[in-house]
Coordinates of C-alpha atoms and ligand atoms in Angstrom, one line a residue:
X1 CA 79.8 121.6 130.0
X2 CA 82.9 119.6 129.1
X3 CA 82.2 116.2 127.7
X4 CA 84.5 113.1 127.6
X5 CA 84.9 110.2 125.3
X6 CA 85.8 106.7 126.4
X7 CA 89.0 105.0 125.2
X8 CA 91.1 101.9 126.0
X9 CA 94.6 102.2 127.3
X10 CA 97.3 100.1 128.8
X11 CA 99.1 101.1 132.0
X12 CA 102.3 99.9 133.5
X13 CA 101.3 98.1 136.7
X14 CA 104.7 97.6 138.1
X15 CA 108.3 98.0 137.0
X16 CA 109.3 94.8 135.2
X17 CA 111.8 92.7 137.0
X18 CA 114.1 91.1 134.5
X19 CA 112.3 90.2 131.3
X20 CA 108.9 91.8 131.2
X21 CA 105.8 89.6 131.6
X22 CA 102.2 90.2 130.6
X23 CA 101.2 90.8 134.2
X24 CA 103.4 94.0 134.3
X25 CA 100.7 95.7 132.2
X26 CA 96.9 96.2 132.4
X27 CA 94.3 97.1 129.8
X28 CA 91.6 99.4 131.1
X29 CA 89.3 102.2 130.2
X30 CA 90.4 105.8 129.9
X31 CA 88.8 109.1 129.0
X32 CA 89.7 112.0 126.6
X33 CA 88.1 115.4 126.1
X34 CA 85.4 115.3 123.6
X35 CA 85.7 117.3 120.4
X36 CA 83.6 120.0 122.0
X37 CA 86.0 120.3 125.0
X38 CA 89.2 120.2 122.9
X39 CA 91.6 122.9 124.2
X40 CA 93.2 125.4 121.9
X41 CA 96.5 124.1 120.4
X42 CA 95.5 120.5 121.0
X43 CA 94.4 117.7 118.6
X44 CA 92.6 114.4 118.9
X45 CA 94.0 111.4 117.1
X46 CA 92.9 107.8 116.4
X47 CA 95.8 105.4 116.9
X48 CA 96.2 103.2 113.8
X49 CA 99.4 101.3 114.9
X50 CA 101.8 101.3 117.8
X51 CA 105.5 101.0 117.5
X52 CA 107.0 98.6 120.0
X53 CA 110.7 99.5 120.5
X54 CA 113.3 97.9 122.8
X55 CA 114.2 101.3 124.4
X56 CA 110.8 101.3 126.2
X57 CA 112.1 98.5 128.5
X58 CA 114.9 100.8 129.6
X59 CA 112.5 103.7 130.0
X60 CA 110.3 101.4 132.3
X61 CA 113.4 101.0 134.4
X62 CA 114.2 104.7 134.4
X63 CA 117.5 104.0 132.5
X64 CA 116.8 105.7 129.2
X65 CA 117.6 109.1 127.8
X66 CA 113.9 109.6 127.4
X67 CA 111.7 110.2 130.5
X68 CA 111.0 107.2 132.8
X69 CA 107.7 105.3 132.5
X70 CA 106.5 104.8 136.1
X71 CA 104.0 102.3 137.5
X72 CA 100.5 103.6 137.1
X73 CA 101.2 105.6 134.0
X74 CA 99.9 104.8 130.5
X75 CA 102.8 103.2 128.6
X76 CA 104.4 105.9 126.5
X77 CA 105.6 105.3 122.9
X78 CA 105.0 106.4 119.4
X79 CA 102.4 105.3 117.0
X80 CA 100.9 106.0 113.6
X81 CA 97.9 108.2 114.2
X82 CA 95.2 109.9 112.2
X83 CA 93.8 113.3 113.2
X84 CA 90.1 113.2 114.1
X85 CA 89.8 116.8 115.4
X86 CA 92.3 119.6 115.6
X87 CA 92.7 123.1 117.2
X88 CA 96.4 123.3 116.1
X89 CA 97.4 124.8 112.7
X90 CA 100.0 122.1 112.1
X91 CA 97.5 119.2 112.1
X92 CA 94.7 119.0 109.6
X93 CA 91.9 116.5 110.3
X94 CA 92.4 113.3 108.3
X95 CA 96.2 113.7 108.1
X96 CA 98.5 111.0 109.4
X97 CA 101.5 111.4 111.7
X98 CA 103.9 109.6 113.8
X99 CA 103.3 111.0 117.3
X100 CA 103.8 110.2 121.0
X101 CA 100.3 108.8 121.5
X102 CA 101.1 106.1 124.2
X103 CA 99.5 102.7 124.3
X104 CA 95.9 104.0 123.8
X105 CA 93.2 103.6 121.2
X106 CA 93.0 107.3 120.8
X107 CA 94.9 110.3 122.3
X108 CA 94.8 114.0 122.9
X109 CA 98.1 115.6 121.7
X110 CA 99.2 118.7 123.5
X111 CA 101.2 121.5 121.6
X112 CA 104.6 120.0 122.5
X113 CA 103.5 116.5 121.2
X114 CA 102.2 118.2 118.0
X115 CA 105.4 120.1 117.4
X116 CA 107.4 116.9 117.9
X117 CA 105.1 114.8 115.6
X118 CA 106.3 113.8 112.1
X119 CA 104.0 113.9 109.1
X120 CA 103.5 110.7 107.1
X121 CA 103.5 111.4 103.4
X122 CA 100.6 109.6 101.6
X123 CA 103.3 108.0 99.3
X124 CA 104.6 105.9 102.2
X125 CA 102.9 102.6 101.6
X126 CA 102.2 100.8 103.8
X127 CA 102.1 103.8 106.2
X128 CA 103.5 101.6 109.0
X129 CA 106.9 102.0 107.2
X130 CA 107.0 105.4 109.0
X131 CA 107.4 103.4 112.2
X132 CA 110.1 101.1 110.8
X133 CA 112.4 101.4 107.8
X134 CA 111.3 104.9 107.0
X135 CA 111.0 106.0 110.6
X136 CA 113.1 106.1 113.7
X137 CA 114.7 102.6 113.2
X138 CA 115.5 103.4 109.6
X139 CA 117.0 106.7 110.6
X140 CA 119.1 105.0 113.3
X141 CA 120.4 102.5 110.6
X142 CA 121.0 105.2 108.0
X143 CA 122.7 107.6 110.3
X144 CA 124.9 104.9 111.9
X145 CA 125.9 103.5 108.5
X146 CA 126.3 106.8 106.6
X147 CA 127.8 109.0 109.2
X148 CA 129.6 106.8 111.7
X149 CA 130.6 103.4 110.3
X150 CA 132.9 104.7 107.5
X151 CA 132.4 101.4 105.7
X152 CA 134.3 100.8 102.4
X153 CA 133.6 98.3 99.6
X154 CA 135.2 95.0 100.4
X155 CA 135.1 95.5 104.2
X156 CA 133.9 92.6 106.3
X157 CA 130.9 94.2 108.0
X158 CA 129.1 92.5 110.9
X159 CA 125.7 93.5 112.3
X160 CA 123.8 92.1 115.3
X161 CA 120.0 91.8 115.7
X162 CA 120.3 91.5 111.9
X163 CA 116.7 90.5 111.3
X164 CA 115.2 93.6 113.1
X165 CA 114.4 96.9 111.5
X166 CA 117.7 98.6 112.6
X167 CA 120.0 95.6 111.9
X168 CA 118.4 94.5 108.7
X169 CA 118.5 98.0 107.2
X170 CA 122.1 98.5 108.3
X171 CA 123.1 95.2 106.8
X172 CA 121.4 95.9 103.5
X173 CA 123.0 99.4 103.3
X174 CA 126.4 97.7 103.8
X175 CA 125.6 95.1 101.1
X176 CA 124.5 97.9 98.7
X177 CA 127.9 99.7 99.5
X178 CA 129.8 96.6 98.4
X179 CA 130.8 95.2 101.8
X180 CA 130.8 91.5 102.7
X181 CA 128.1 91.5 105.3
X182 CA 127.6 89.0 108.1
X183 CA 124.5 89.1 110.2
X184 CA 124.1 87.8 113.8
X185 CA 120.5 86.8 114.6
X186 CA 118.6 84.4 116.9
X187 CA 117.3 81.2 115.3
X188 CA 117.2 79.5 111.9
X189 CA 114.1 81.4 110.6
X190 CA 115.7 84.8 111.2
X191 CA 119.0 83.7 109.7
X192 CA 117.3 82.3 106.6
X193 CA 115.5 85.6 106.1
X194 CA 118.7 87.6 106.6
X195 CA 120.6 85.7 103.9
X196 CA 117.8 84.7 101.5
X197 CA 115.7 87.8 101.5
X198 CA 117.8 90.6 102.8
X199 CA 120.7 89.2 100.8
X200 CA 123.5 89.3 103.4
X201 CA 126.4 87.0 102.7
X202 CA 126.2 85.0 105.9
X203 CA 124.3 84.9 109.2
X204 CA 125.5 83.4 112.5
X205 CA 122.7 82.0 114.7
X206 CA 123.8 83.3 118.2
X207 CA 121.5 80.7 119.8
X208 CA 123.2 77.8 118.0
X209 CA 126.5 79.0 116.7
X210 CA 128.1 75.6 116.3
X211 CA 131.6 74.4 117.3
X212 CA 133.5 76.9 119.5
X213 CA 130.4 79.0 120.2
X214 CA 130.0 82.4 118.8
X215 CA 133.7 83.0 118.9
X216 CA 134.3 79.9 116.8
X217 CA 131.6 80.9 114.3
X218 CA 133.1 84.4 113.9
X219 CA 136.5 83.0 113.3
X220 CA 135.1 80.7 110.6
X221 CA 133.0 83.3 108.9
X222 CA 135.3 86.2 109.3
X223 CA 138.8 84.6 109.0
X224 CA 140.5 88.0 108.2
X225 CA 138.8 89.8 111.1
X226 CA 135.9 92.3 111.3
X227 CA 136.4 95.7 109.7
X228 CA 133.1 97.2 110.9
X229 CA 130.8 96.0 113.7
X230 CA 127.4 97.6 114.1
X231 CA 126.4 96.6 117.6
X232 CA 122.7 96.4 118.4
X233 CA 122.8 94.2 121.4
X234 CA 125.9 94.7 123.7
X235 CA 126.5 91.8 126.1
X236 CA 128.6 88.8 125.2
X237 CA 128.0 89.3 121.5
X238 CA 129.9 92.7 121.7
X239 CA 132.8 91.1 123.5
X240 CA 133.0 88.2 121.1
X241 CA 133.1 90.5 118.0
X242 CA 135.6 92.8 119.6
X243 CA 137.9 89.8 120.0
X244 CA 137.8 89.4 116.3
X245 CA 138.4 93.0 115.1
X246 CA 140.7 93.7 112.2
X247 CA 143.3 96.4 112.2
X248 CA 141.6 99.9 111.9
X249 CA 138.2 98.5 112.7
X250 CA 135.2 100.7 113.4
X251 CA 132.6 99.8 116.0
X252 CA 129.3 101.6 116.1
X253 CA 127.6 101.2 119.5
X254 CA 123.9 101.5 118.8
X255 CA 121.9 99.2 121.2
X256 CA 122.2 97.4 124.5
X257 CA 119.3 95.0 124.4
X258 CA 121.3 92.4 126.3
X259 CA 121.3 94.8 129.2
X260 CA 117.8 96.3 129.0
X261 CA 116.3 93.7 131.3
X262 CA 118.7 94.6 134.1
X263 CA 121.7 92.5 133.3
X264 CA 125.1 93.8 134.4
X265 CA 127.2 95.7 131.8
X266 CA 129.9 93.5 130.3
X267 CA 133.6 94.3 131.0
X268 CA 135.1 95.3 127.6
X269 CA 138.8 94.8 127.7
X270 CA 140.4 98.0 126.3
X271 CA 143.3 95.9 125.1
X272 CA 141.1 94.5 122.3
X273 CA 140.5 98.0 121.0
X274 CA 144.1 99.1 121.3
X275 CA 145.4 96.0 119.6
X276 CA 143.1 96.6 116.6
X277 CA 143.7 100.4 116.6
X278 CA 139.9 100.5 116.6
X279 CA 137.5 103.4 116.8
X280 CA 134.3 103.1 118.9
X281 CA 131.5 105.5 118.3
X282 CA 128.2 105.8 120.2
X283 CA 125.0 106.5 118.2
X284 CA 121.9 108.4 119.4
X285 CA 119.2 108.7 116.8
X286 CA 117.9 111.9 118.4
X287 CA 121.0 113.7 117.1
X288 CA 120.0 113.0 113.5
X289 CA 116.3 114.1 113.1
X290 CA 117.3 116.8 110.7
X291 CA 118.4 114.0 108.3
X292 CA 114.9 112.4 108.3
X293 CA 114.0 113.7 104.8
X294 CA 117.4 112.7 103.3
X295 CA 117.1 109.2 104.8
X296 CA 113.5 108.9 103.6
X297 CA 114.4 109.8 100.1
X298 CA 117.4 107.4 100.0
X299 CA 115.7 104.5 101.6
X300 CA 112.5 105.0 99.6
X301 CA 114.7 104.8 96.4
X302 CA 116.2 101.5 97.6
X303 CA 112.8 100.1 98.5
X304 CA 111.3 101.1 95.1
X305 CA 114.2 99.5 93.3
X306 CA 113.8 96.2 95.3
X307 CA 117.2 96.6 96.9
X308 CA 116.0 97.0 100.4
X309 CA 113.7 94.5 102.1
X310 CA 111.8 94.7 105.4
X311 CA 109.6 92.6 107.6
X312 CA 106.8 93.6 109.9
X313 CA 105.7 91.6 113.0
X314 CA 102.1 92.7 113.4
X315 CA 99.9 92.0 116.4
X316 CA 96.2 92.8 116.2
X317 CA 94.4 95.0 118.7
X318 CA 95.6 97.2 121.6
X319 CA 95.1 94.3 124.1
X320 CA 97.9 92.4 122.3
X321 CA 100.5 95.0 123.0
X322 CA 101.8 93.5 126.3
X323 CA 102.3 90.0 124.7
X324 CA 103.9 91.6 121.6
X325 CA 106.3 93.6 123.8
X326 CA 107.2 90.5 125.9
X327 CA 107.9 88.6 122.6
X328 CA 110.1 91.5 121.4
X329 CA 112.1 91.5 124.6
X330 CA 112.6 87.7 124.2
X331 CA 113.8 88.0 120.7
X332 CA 110.7 86.3 119.3
X333 CA 109.6 89.2 116.9
X334 CA 110.2 88.6 113.2
X335 CA 110.8 92.1 112.0
X336 CA 109.6 95.5 113.1
X337 CA 107.3 94.9 116.1
X338 CA 103.9 96.7 115.5
X339 CA 100.5 96.6 117.1
X340 CA 97.8 97.3 114.6
X341 CA 94.6 98.7 116.0
Ligands
NDP401 P1 114.7 94.4 117.0 O1 113.4 94.2 116.3 O2 115.9 93.9 116.3 O3 114.5 93.6 118.3 C1 115.5 93.4 119.2 C2 116.3 92.1 118.9 O4 117.4 92.0 119.7 C3 115.5 90.8 119.2 O5 114.6 90.5 118.2 C4 116.6 89.8 119.3 O6 116.9 89.4 118.0 C5 117.7 90.6 119.9 N1 118.0 90.3 121.3 C6 117.1 90.4 122.3 N2 117.7 90.1 123.4 C7 119.0 89.8 123.1 C8 120.1 89.4 123.9 N3 120.1 89.3 125.2 N4 121.3 89.2 123.3 C9 121.4 89.4 121.9 N5 120.4 89.8 121.2 C10 119.2 90.0 121.8 O7 114.9 95.9 117.5 P2 115.3 97.2 116.7 O8 115.8 96.9 115.3 O9 114.1 98.1 116.9 O10 116.5 97.8 117.6 C11 117.7 97.1 117.6 C12 118.6 97.8 118.6 O11 118.9 99.1 118.3 C13 118.0 97.8 120.0 O12 119.0 97.5 121.0 C14 117.5 99.2 120.1 O13 117.4 99.6 121.5 C15 118.6 99.9 119.4 N6 118.3 101.3 119.0 C16 119.1 102.3 119.3 C17 118.9 103.6 118.9 C18 119.9 104.6 119.2 O14 119.6 105.8 119.0 N7 121.1 104.3 119.6 C19 117.6 103.9 118.2 C20 116.8 102.8 117.8 C21 117.1 101.5 118.2 P3 117.7 88.0 117.8 O15 116.7 86.9 118.1 O16 118.1 88.1 116.4 O17 118.9 88.0 118.7

């Protein structure tokens, strides 16, 4: 007779309106098939850490490339997992993976989820790096920088959300390539980390940019214009940087966090792009999975050499996931947002 094991899980209670709040989520019990009832081709995993990513907010509104997360469903998302039982040849018990486990303490992975999972090499230390700099955010940064930005030594390179896993990695790759790098981040703590630890040349605090607002700060810090802008936020930050583009500028459109909570898209004046003879390129990390080993090798080398720095924002316990996600969507995370179980 099939048996079940008890787990904890977090469901989406209702679609968030505007910025998400804790009451949009609920922690409750769930069940999984017991080892004895595990179907052929499936695996059971223990969740070690959840990756909280801004795109989940868009998925909760049904606006993301990935499938929508509807009220009543367990919140989807990837995590670092350890296999506890397996009836699939790809997953050995005890091995660690990044997989679509959802916001649960343990999960049953079906064959499709197992095929899409990515192994975590034991050399990756701490293993949570596979959710950050050496995972999806790192690949986003690496692919955007290496394949789309076309940055050259000496370029003035601006990156927004510069203290997060995507932005900080992009900024440091640009610094390593010899660009003059300016971050945009929210608050003095983030800006201090961006310049003093990540080693960017300057950082503009978009919450307190000084005289003339963000536009004034950009003019002061980038008097000759912006050669490359890596946009992680959209909104007014994108408009302000586009007003400051240098001739031949390249803009990588990566993220839209200023719109994820339902804000209207900003009207970008094409005249700004024409005037600068600029090139805009959209980035979707899913196009670049084949480059994961190359990215991992390159960024691991930079990490080992002390050229690349990262920061993790760790919350403890599954129950803390809603609060941690609310903090992320309010810009209060300091580095890669993780929930460690
Ligand atoms: P972060 O950890 O950087 O978190 C997002 C940050 O965005 C916040 O900490 C906050 O930083 C900033 N922010 C939040 N709201 C606003 C706002 N209204 N205006 C300006 N800034 C805001 O996230 P990630 O590094 O994981 O991701 C960065 C971006 O890259 C996101 O937009 C994400 O969706 C996107 N992305 C895109 C991918 C793709 O394939 N195109 C793949 C992966 C990520 P601060 O306080 O510094 O402003």
